[in-house]
XYZ file of C-alpha atoms in Angstrom:
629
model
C -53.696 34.011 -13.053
C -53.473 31.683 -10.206
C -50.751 29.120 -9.949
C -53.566 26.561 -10.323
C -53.956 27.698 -13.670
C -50.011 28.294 -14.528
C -49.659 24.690 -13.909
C -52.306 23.914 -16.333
C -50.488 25.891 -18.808
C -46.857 23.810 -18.855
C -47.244 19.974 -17.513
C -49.151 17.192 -17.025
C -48.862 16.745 -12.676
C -49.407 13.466 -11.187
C -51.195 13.134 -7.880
C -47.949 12.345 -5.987
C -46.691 15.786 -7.950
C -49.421 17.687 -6.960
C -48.407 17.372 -3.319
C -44.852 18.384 -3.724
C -46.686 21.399 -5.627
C -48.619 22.908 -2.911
C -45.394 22.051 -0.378
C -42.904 24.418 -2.792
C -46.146 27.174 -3.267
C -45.144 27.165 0.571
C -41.211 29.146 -0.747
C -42.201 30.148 -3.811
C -43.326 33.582 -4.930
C -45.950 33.704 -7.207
C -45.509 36.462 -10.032
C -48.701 38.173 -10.945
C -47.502 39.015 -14.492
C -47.553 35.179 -15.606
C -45.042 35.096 -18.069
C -42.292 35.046 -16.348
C -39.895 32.619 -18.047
C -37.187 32.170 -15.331
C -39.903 30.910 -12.980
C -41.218 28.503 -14.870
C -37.997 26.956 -15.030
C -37.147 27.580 -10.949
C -40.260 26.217 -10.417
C -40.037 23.145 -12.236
C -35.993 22.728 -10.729
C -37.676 22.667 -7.350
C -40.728 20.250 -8.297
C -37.471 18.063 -9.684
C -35.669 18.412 -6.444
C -38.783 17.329 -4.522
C -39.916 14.456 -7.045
C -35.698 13.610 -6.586
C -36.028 13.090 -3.038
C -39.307 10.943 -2.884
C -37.424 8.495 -5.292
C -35.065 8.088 -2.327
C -32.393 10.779 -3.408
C -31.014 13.268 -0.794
C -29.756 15.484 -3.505
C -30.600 16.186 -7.509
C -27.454 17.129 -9.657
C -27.973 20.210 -12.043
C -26.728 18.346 -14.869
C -29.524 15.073 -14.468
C -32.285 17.882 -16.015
C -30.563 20.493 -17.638
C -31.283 20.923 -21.493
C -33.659 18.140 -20.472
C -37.984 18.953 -21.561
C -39.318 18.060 -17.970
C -43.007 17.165 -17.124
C -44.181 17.103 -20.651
C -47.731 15.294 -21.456
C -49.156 13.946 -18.853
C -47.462 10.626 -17.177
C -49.779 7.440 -17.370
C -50.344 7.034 -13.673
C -52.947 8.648 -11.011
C -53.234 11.855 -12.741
C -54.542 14.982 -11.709
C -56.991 15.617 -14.736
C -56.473 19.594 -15.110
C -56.046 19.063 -18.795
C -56.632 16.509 -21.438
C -54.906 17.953 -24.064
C -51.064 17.328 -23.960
C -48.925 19.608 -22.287
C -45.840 20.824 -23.536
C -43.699 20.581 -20.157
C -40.792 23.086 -19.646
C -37.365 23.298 -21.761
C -34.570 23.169 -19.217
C -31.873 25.709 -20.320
C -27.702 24.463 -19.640
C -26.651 23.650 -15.752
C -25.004 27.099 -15.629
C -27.921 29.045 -16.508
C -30.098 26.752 -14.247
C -27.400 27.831 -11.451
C -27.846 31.289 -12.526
C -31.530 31.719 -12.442
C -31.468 29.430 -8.552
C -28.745 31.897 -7.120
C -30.816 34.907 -8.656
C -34.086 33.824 -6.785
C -32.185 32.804 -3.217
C -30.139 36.368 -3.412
C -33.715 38.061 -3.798
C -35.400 36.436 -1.007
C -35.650 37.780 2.514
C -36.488 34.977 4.630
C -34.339 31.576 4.754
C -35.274 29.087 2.057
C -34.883 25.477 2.557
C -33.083 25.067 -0.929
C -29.013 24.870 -1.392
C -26.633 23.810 -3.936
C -23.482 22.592 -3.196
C -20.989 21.002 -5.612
C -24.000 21.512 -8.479
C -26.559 19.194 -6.271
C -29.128 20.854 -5.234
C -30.661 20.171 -2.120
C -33.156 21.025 0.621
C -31.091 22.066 3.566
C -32.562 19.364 6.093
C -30.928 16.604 4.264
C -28.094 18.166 3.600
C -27.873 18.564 7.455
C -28.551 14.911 7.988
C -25.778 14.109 5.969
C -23.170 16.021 7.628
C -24.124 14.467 10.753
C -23.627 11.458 9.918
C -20.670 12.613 8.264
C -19.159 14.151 11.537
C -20.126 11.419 14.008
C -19.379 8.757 11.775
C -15.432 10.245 11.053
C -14.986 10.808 14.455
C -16.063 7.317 16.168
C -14.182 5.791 13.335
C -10.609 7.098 14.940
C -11.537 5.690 17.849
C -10.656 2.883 18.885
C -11.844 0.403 22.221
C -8.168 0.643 24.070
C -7.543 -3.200 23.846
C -3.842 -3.644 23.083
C -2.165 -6.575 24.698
C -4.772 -9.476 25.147
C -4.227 -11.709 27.738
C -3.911 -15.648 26.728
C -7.375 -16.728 28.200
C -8.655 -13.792 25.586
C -6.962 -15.578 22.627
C -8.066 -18.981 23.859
C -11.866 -17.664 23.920
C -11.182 -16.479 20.608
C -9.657 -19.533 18.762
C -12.216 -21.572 20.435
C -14.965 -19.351 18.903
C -12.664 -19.304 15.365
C -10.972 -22.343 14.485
C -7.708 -21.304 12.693
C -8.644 -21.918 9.058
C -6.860 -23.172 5.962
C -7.990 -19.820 4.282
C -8.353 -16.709 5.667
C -11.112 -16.352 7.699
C -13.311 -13.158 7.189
C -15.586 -13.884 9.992
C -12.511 -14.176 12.288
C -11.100 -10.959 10.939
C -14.698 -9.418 11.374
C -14.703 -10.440 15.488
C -11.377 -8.871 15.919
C -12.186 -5.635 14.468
C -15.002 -5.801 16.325
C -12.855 -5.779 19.682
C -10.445 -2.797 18.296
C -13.111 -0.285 16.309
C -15.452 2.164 17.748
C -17.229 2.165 14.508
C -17.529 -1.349 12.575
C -19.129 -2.634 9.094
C -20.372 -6.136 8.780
C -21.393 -6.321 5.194
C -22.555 -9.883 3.716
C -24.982 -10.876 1.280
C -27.777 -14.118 2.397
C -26.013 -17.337 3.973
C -22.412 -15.913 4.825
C -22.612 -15.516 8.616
C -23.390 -12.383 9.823
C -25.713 -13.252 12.444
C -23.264 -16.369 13.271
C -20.333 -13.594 13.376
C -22.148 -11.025 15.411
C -23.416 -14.006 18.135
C -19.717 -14.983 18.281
C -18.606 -11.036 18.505
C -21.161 -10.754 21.423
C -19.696 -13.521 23.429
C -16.105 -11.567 23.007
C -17.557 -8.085 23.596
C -18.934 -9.799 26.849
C -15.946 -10.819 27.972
C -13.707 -7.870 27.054
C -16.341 -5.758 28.515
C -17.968 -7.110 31.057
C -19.613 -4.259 32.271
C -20.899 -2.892 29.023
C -24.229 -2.784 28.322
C -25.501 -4.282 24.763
C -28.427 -2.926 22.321
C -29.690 -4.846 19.639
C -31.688 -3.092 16.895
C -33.197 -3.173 13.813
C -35.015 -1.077 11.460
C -38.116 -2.954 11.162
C -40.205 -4.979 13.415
C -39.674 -8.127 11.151
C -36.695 -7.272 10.880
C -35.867 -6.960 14.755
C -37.964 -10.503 14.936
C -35.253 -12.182 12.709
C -32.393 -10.822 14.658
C -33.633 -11.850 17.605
C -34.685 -15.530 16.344
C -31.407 -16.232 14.145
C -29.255 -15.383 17.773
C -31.054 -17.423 19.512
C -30.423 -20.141 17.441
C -26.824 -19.192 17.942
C -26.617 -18.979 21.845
C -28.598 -21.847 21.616
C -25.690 -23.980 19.696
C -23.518 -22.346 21.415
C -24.524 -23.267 24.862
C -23.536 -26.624 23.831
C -19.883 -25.545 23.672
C -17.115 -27.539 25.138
C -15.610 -25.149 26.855
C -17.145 -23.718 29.959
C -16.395 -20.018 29.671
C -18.273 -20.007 26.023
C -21.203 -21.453 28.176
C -20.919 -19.246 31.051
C -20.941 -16.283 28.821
C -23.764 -17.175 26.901
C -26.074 -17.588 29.985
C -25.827 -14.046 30.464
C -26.590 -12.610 26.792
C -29.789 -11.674 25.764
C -31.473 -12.051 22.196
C -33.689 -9.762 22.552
C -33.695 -7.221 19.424
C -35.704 -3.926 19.045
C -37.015 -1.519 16.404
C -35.015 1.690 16.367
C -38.365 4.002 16.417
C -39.258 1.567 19.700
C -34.744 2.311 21.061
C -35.602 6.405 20.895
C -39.353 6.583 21.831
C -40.909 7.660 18.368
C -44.727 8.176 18.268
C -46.688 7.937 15.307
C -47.541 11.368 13.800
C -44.397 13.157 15.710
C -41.004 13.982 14.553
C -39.213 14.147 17.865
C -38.161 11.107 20.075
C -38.252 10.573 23.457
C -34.519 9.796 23.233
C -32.116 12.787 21.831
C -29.153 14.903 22.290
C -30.344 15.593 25.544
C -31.407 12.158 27.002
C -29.163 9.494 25.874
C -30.106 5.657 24.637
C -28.638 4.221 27.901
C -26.447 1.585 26.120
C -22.521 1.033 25.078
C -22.565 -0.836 22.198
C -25.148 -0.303 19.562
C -25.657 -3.264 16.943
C -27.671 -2.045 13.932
C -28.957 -5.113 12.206
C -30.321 -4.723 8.196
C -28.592 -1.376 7.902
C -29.115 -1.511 4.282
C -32.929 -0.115 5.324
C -31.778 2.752 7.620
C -32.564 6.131 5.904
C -30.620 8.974 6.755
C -33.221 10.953 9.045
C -33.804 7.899 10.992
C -30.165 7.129 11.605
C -29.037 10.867 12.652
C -31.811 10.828 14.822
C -30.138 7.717 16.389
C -26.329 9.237 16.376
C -27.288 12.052 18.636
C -29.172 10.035 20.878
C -25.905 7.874 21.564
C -23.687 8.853 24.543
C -20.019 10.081 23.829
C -17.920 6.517 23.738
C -20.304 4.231 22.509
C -19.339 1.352 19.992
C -21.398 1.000 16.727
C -21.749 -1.964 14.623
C -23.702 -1.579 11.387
C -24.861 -5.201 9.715
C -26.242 -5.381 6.364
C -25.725 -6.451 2.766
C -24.805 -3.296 0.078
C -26.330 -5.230 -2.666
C -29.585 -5.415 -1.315
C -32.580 -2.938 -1.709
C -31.661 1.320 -0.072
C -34.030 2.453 2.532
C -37.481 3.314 1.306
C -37.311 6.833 2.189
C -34.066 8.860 1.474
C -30.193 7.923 1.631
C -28.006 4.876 0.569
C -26.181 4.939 3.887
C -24.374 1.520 3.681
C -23.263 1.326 0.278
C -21.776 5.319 0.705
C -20.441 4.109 3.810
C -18.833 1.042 2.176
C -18.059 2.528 -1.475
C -14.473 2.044 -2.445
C -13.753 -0.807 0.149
C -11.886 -3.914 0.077
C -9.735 -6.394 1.536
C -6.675 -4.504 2.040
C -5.755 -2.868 5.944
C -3.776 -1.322 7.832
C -0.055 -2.338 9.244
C -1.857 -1.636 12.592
C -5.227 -2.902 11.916
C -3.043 -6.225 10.837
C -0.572 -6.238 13.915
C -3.979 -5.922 16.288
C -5.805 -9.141 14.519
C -2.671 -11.118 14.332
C -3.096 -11.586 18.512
C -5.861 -13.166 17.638
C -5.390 -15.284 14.179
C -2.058 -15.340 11.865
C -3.904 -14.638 8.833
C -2.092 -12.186 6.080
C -4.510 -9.605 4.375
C -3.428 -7.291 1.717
C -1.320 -4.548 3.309
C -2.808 -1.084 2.807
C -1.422 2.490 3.053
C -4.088 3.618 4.907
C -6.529 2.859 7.990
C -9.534 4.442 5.903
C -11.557 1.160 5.328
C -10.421 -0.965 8.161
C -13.230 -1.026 10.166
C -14.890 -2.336 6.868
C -15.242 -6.188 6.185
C -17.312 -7.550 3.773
C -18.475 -11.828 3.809
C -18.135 -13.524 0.984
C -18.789 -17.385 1.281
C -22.155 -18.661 1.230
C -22.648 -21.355 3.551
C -26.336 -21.480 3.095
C -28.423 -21.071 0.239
C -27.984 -23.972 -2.584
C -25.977 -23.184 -5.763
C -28.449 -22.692 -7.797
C -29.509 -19.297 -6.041
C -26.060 -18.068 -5.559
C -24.991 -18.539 -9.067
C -28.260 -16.223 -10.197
C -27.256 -14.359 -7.431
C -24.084 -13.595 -8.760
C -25.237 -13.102 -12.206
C -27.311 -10.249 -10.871
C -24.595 -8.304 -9.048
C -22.449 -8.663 -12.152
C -25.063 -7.755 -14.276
C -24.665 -11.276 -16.611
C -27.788 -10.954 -18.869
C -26.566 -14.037 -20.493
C -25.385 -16.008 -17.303
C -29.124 -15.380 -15.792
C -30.539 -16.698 -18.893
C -28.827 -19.583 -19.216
C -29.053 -20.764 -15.477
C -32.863 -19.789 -16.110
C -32.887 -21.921 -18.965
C -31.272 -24.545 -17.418
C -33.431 -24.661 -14.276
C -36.390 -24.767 -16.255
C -37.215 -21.065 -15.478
C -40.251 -19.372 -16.833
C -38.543 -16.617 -18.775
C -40.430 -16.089 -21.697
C -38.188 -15.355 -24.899
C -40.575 -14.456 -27.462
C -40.001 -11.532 -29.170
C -44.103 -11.872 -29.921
C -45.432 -12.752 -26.247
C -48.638 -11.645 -26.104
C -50.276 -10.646 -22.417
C -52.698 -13.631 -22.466
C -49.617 -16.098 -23.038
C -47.908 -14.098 -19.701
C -50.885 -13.990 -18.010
C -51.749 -18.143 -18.370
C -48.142 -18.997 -17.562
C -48.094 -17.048 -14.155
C -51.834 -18.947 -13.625
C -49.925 -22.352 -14.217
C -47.629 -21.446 -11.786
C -49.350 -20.188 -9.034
C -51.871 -23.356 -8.984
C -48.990 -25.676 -9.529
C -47.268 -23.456 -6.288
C -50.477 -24.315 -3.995
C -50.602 -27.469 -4.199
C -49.204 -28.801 -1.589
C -50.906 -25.927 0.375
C -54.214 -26.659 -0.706
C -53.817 -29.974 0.676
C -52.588 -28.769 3.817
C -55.615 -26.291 3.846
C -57.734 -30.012 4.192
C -55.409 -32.369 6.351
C -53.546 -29.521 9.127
C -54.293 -30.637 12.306
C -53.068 -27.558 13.619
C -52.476 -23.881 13.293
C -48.899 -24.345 13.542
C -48.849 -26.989 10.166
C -50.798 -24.440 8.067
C -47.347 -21.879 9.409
C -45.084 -24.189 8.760
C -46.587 -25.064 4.759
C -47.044 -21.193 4.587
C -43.499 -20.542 5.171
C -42.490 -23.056 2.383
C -43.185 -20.374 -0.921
C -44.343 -16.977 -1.521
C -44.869 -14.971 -4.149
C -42.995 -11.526 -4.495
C -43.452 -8.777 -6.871
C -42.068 -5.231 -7.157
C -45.624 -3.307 -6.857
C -48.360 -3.166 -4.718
C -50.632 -1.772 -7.319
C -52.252 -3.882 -10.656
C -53.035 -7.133 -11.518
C -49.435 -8.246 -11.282
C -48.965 -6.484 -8.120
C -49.138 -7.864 -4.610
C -53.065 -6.995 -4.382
C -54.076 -8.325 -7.473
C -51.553 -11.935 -7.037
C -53.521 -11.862 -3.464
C -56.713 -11.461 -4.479
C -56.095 -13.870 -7.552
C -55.042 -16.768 -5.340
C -57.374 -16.075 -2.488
C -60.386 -16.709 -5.048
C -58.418 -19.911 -5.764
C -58.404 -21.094 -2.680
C -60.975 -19.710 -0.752
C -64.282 -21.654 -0.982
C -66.524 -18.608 -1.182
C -66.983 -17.545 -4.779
C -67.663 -13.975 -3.454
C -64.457 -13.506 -2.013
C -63.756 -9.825 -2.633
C -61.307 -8.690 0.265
C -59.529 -9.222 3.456
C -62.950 -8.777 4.858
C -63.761 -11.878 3.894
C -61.403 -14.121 5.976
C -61.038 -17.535 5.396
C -59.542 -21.051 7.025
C -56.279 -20.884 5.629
C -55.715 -17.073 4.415
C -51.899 -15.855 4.881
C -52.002 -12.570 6.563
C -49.234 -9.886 7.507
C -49.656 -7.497 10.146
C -48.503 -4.193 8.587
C -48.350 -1.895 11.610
C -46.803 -2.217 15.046
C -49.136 -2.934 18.368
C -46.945 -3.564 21.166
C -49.807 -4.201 23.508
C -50.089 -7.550 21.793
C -46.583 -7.852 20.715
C -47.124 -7.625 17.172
C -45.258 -6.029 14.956
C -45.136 -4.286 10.960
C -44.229 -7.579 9.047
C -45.305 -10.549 11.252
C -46.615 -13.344 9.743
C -50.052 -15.382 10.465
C -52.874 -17.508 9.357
C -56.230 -17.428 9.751
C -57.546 -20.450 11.725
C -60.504 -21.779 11.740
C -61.234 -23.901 15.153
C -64.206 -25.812 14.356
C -62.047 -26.671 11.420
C -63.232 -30.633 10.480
C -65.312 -30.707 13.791
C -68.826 -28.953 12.162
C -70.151 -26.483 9.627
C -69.808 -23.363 12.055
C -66.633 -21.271 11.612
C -64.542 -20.043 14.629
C -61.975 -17.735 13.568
C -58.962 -16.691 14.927
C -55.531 -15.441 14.031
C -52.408 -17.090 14.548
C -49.433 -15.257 14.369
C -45.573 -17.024 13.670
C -43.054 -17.103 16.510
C -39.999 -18.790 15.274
C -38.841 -20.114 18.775
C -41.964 -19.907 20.493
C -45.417 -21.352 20.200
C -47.205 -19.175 17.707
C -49.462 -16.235 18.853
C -52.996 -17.045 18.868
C -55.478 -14.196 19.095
C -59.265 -13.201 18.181
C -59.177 -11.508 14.596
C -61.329 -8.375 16.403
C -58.175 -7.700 18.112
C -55.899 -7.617 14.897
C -53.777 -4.216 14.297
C -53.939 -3.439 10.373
C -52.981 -6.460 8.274
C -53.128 -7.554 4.606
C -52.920 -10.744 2.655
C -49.960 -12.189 2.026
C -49.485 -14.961 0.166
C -47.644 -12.754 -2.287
C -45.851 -9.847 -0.779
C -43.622 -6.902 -2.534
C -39.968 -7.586 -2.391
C -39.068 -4.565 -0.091
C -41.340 -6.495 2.603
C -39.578 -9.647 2.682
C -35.695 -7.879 3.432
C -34.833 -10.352 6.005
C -36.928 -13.112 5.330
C -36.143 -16.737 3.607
C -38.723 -19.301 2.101
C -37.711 -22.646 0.211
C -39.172 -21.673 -2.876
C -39.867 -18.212 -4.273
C -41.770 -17.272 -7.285
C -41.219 -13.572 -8.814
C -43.173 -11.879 -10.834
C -42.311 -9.026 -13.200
C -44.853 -7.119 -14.593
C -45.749 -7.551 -18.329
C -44.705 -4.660 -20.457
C -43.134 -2.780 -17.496
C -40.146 -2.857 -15.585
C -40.081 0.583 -14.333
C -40.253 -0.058 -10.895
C -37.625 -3.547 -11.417
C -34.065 -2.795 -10.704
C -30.939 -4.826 -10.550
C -30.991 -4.861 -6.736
C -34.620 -5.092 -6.379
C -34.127 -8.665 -8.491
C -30.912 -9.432 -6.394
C -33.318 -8.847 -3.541
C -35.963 -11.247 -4.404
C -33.754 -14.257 -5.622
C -31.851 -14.409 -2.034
C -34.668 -14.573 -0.310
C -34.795 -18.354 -1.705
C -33.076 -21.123 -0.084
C -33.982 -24.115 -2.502
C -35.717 -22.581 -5.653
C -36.573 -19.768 -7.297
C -39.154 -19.155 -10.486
C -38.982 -16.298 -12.591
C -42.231 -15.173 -14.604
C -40.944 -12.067 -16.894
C -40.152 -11.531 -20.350
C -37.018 -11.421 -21.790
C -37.007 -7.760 -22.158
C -38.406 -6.667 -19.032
C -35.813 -9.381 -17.278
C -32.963 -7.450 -19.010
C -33.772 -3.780 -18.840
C -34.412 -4.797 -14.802
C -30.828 -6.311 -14.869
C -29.497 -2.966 -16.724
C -31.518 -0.749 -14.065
C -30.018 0.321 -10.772
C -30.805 2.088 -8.024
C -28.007 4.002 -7.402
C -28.934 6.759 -5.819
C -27.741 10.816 -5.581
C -26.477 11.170 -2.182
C -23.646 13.784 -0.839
C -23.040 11.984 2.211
C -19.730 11.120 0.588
C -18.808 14.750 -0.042
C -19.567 15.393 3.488
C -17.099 12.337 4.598
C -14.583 13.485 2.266
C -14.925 17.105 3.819
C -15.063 15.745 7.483
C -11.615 13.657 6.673
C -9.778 16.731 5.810
């Protein structure tokens, strides 16, 4: 008996499963005998482990699938058709037992094994390695501190000029003068409360403090990276309008200019090491890590060692927003337990700056944390379902649905063809203005500009209520050849994002574009090019032969649009399923509108998604907790 066959014997394996099959067959010993009890249950611990971590968990605690029946029948997705009759999947016996049987395989074997448990997780020993990383270099630049004690009075000038003394304490003011004490600093803020209006203002004090300092600005993402560098421009831009001259002066000198953090340590595609490393240093002082909430923990040790000894580290992001797509939760485990209250020192240090009075604490453990909480952008309409969704409100959400006219659908009956015509009503009634821009734009940069008004967001890629079938659905609507199939078929007017990075044109995963037709109105021949959105700069206009890999996107999954805003924004929830919808994911989607946002979901799908979050199993706060002591 092969294992081929042994697998046929006990579960149904999806196609995602099969691959994390043939990577444990790697450690595992097969036994010839085939019966062997005890390994069917090892072997299905370490399938869980590996399944665990591709659902963006470091670690998988014992207790999640003891006396649990794992990988019965066969799961409703891509399957791997070995069988068609239904499997009877494996009976997990108590944690202790499961600990029993692990520790009686690892004792056995003579080479090392990339499988550990520690405090009943168990784990594959390269994340657990990532983890205390972070853990060590994270507790150690957090009790350092930047050596500023006494500030001189043009200091505090600069600084009230930047801050206005407030009525109310002032968490953005608080945030700068952290930033000018702490090696290590949190900036944590949901959509609309500052950040990027704190960190321009932080950069202007860093500047001046530190004169000699050199700045990095980085992101995960090349969208991402765009953003940053397009909201501080904004900023220095306003800025350099200032009254006083120093403000001006020391904006002159600072630079936008934001990078991806693959592009920062010289990763290639298809290689695991970077350019930049223990051994040659990112050749910066301060390191500002905008979106942090995407950072995955691989990605972010790799970026630890490659900072030189001294460097200042300021991590931006929102905690209730989507994790990183592959594995970790860094922000929220580096914010969990967190709140207003500092230090007698921390306090004594900001009061040079600004007499406000935060709640005294009896420890520094959290004072290089500070979290936003006013927004001063989005309408109130959006932050009240906002705020619904963090708290978890099933009955706030539906009444401010209700009350905006919302398309939740409530009955208990709703059949799929009811769903299905309401999202079709409004989708058309969503183009319309876009249609008629499609006829009237006299330019490339209208068609952006009506683009950027809406968009359509779902959780999945995959079926019809997925990003490829809401694409292809509404490019048959609009585009005048009935035989549109796919994005090989462009089209005056099509939405398109670029999904992988090609610096030699300066595009980047996540740009935005059109397709532009420039014998649009003139004759019956088409010209086609591709325009691509530059916030602050006349769009990028290029031939569509010389387009890196891109997709449709007038509807786009959540995850892609972390760090973008459009007026109005229209989410869709899959009928029947809300598997892949979680609390955060929603949060996610809402904030990404500044005027509007329409929900198409079902009551039940809307609620379970409210109920489900994606909190994930990490044991980078074990490792903290270990490094403290």
């Amino acid at each position: 008996m092969n294992w081929q066959t042994r697998i046929k014997s006990f579960a149904g394996v999806s196609a995602s499963e099969a691959v994390l099959v043939d990577r444990i067959l790697t450690y595992y010993p097969y036994s010839a005998s085939g019966n062997n009890e005890n390994e069917d249950i090892l072997f299905a611990l370490l399938l869980s482990t590996h399944q665990h971590l591709q659902q963006g968990n470091t670690c998988l605690p014992i207790e999640k699938i003891a006396n649990q029946r794992l990988f019965a029948s066969a799961p409703h997705g891509d399957l791997v058709e070995l069988e068609i009759d239904f499997k009877a999947g494996i009976c997990m016996p108590e944690s202790n037992i499961l600990l029993a049987i692990f520790e009686q395989w690892t004792s056995q074997q003579n080479e090392v094994i990339p499988y550990i448990v520690i405090d009943n997780k168990i784990i594959i020993q390269r994340y657990y390695q990532y983890e205390q990383d972070i853990a060590r270099y994270i507790s150690n630049l957090s009790t350092q501190t930047l050596g500023l004690n006494q500030i001189e009075q043009s200091g505090k000038d600069l600084f009230n000029d930047l801050f206005p003394i407030q009525s109310s304490i002032d968490l953005q003011a608080i945030a700068a003068a952290n930033a000018l004490r702490h090696s290590f600093m949190i900036l944590n803020g949901g959509p609309g409360t500052g950040k990027t209006h704190t960190i321009a203002r932080i950069l202007v004090l860093l500047t001046h403090f530190f004169p000699n300092k050199i700045i990095q600005l980085a992101a995960p993402t090349g969208k991402a990276a765009q953003r940053l560098s397009e909201s501080l421009s904004k900023n220095f831009n306003s800025l350099a309008k200032h009254e006083e001259k120093l403000v001006r002066d020391i904006v002159g000198v600072l630079s936008p200019e934001s990078i991806t953090l693959h592009r920062l340590l010289g990763a290639s595609i298809g290689k695991t090491s970077t350019l930049k490393n223990e051994q040659r240093k990112i050749a910066c002082d301060i390191l500002i890590i905008d979106e942090f909430s995407m950072v995955d923990v691989a990605l972010f040790t790799k970026t630890l060692k490659a900072c030189k000894p001294g460097i200042q580290i300021i991590l931006v992001g929102d905690t209730a927003q989507l994790p990183s797509v592959e594995a970790g939760n860094l922000l929220s485990d580096l914010c969990r337990d967190s709140d207003d209250k500092m230090s007698d020192e921390n306090q004594t240090f900001i009061k040079q700056f600004c007499r406000y009075d935060l709640q005294p604490s009896s420890c520094s453990a959290y004072d290089h944390i500070v979290t936003l909480k006013q927004n001063r952008r989005s309408n109130q309409s959006v932050n009240k379902l906002a705020s619904s969704i963090v708290q978890q409100d099933f009955k706030k959400l539906d009444d401010l649905l209700a009350g905006q006219h919302n398309s939740l659908i409530s009955k208990h009956d709703c059949s799929e063809s009811d769903f299905y015509n309401e999202l079709q009503r409004k989708i058309s009634a969503l183009l319309n203005e876009y249609q008629q821009a499609l006829v009237s734009a006299k330019s490339p940069k209208e068609l952006l500009n009506e683009m950027g008004k809406f968009k359509v967001l779902s959780p999945v890629r995959k079926g019809k209520y997925g990003v490829e079938g809401l694409n292809k659905r509404i490019c048959q609507h609009l585009c005048s050849l009935p035989a549109y199939v796919n994005e090989i078929n462009l089209f005056h007017g099509q939405a398109i994002i670029i999904v992988e990075n090609d610096y030699s044109n300066n595009l980047h995963n996540g740009d935005i574009g059109v397709i532009w037709d420039k014998q649009h109105g003139k004759s019956q021949a088409k010209e086609l090019i591709a325009v691509i959105e530059r916030e602050n700069a006349p769009p990028l206009e290029l031939s569509i032969n010389r387009l890196p890999k891109f997709e449709s996107a007038f509807a786009l999954t959540i995850h892609k649009t972390q760090g973008s805003e459009y007026n109005t924004v229209l989410i869709i929830l899959p009928f029947g399923n809300s598997e892949a919808c979680t609390k955060e994911l929603l949060y996610t989607g809402v904030t990404r509108a500044k005027q509007q946002v329409d929900i198409v979901a079902t009551k039940q799908v809307l609620m379970q998604s409210l109920n489900r979050t994606n909190q994930r199993d990490t044991m980078l706060r074990y490792c903290l907790e270990l490094s403290a002591n």
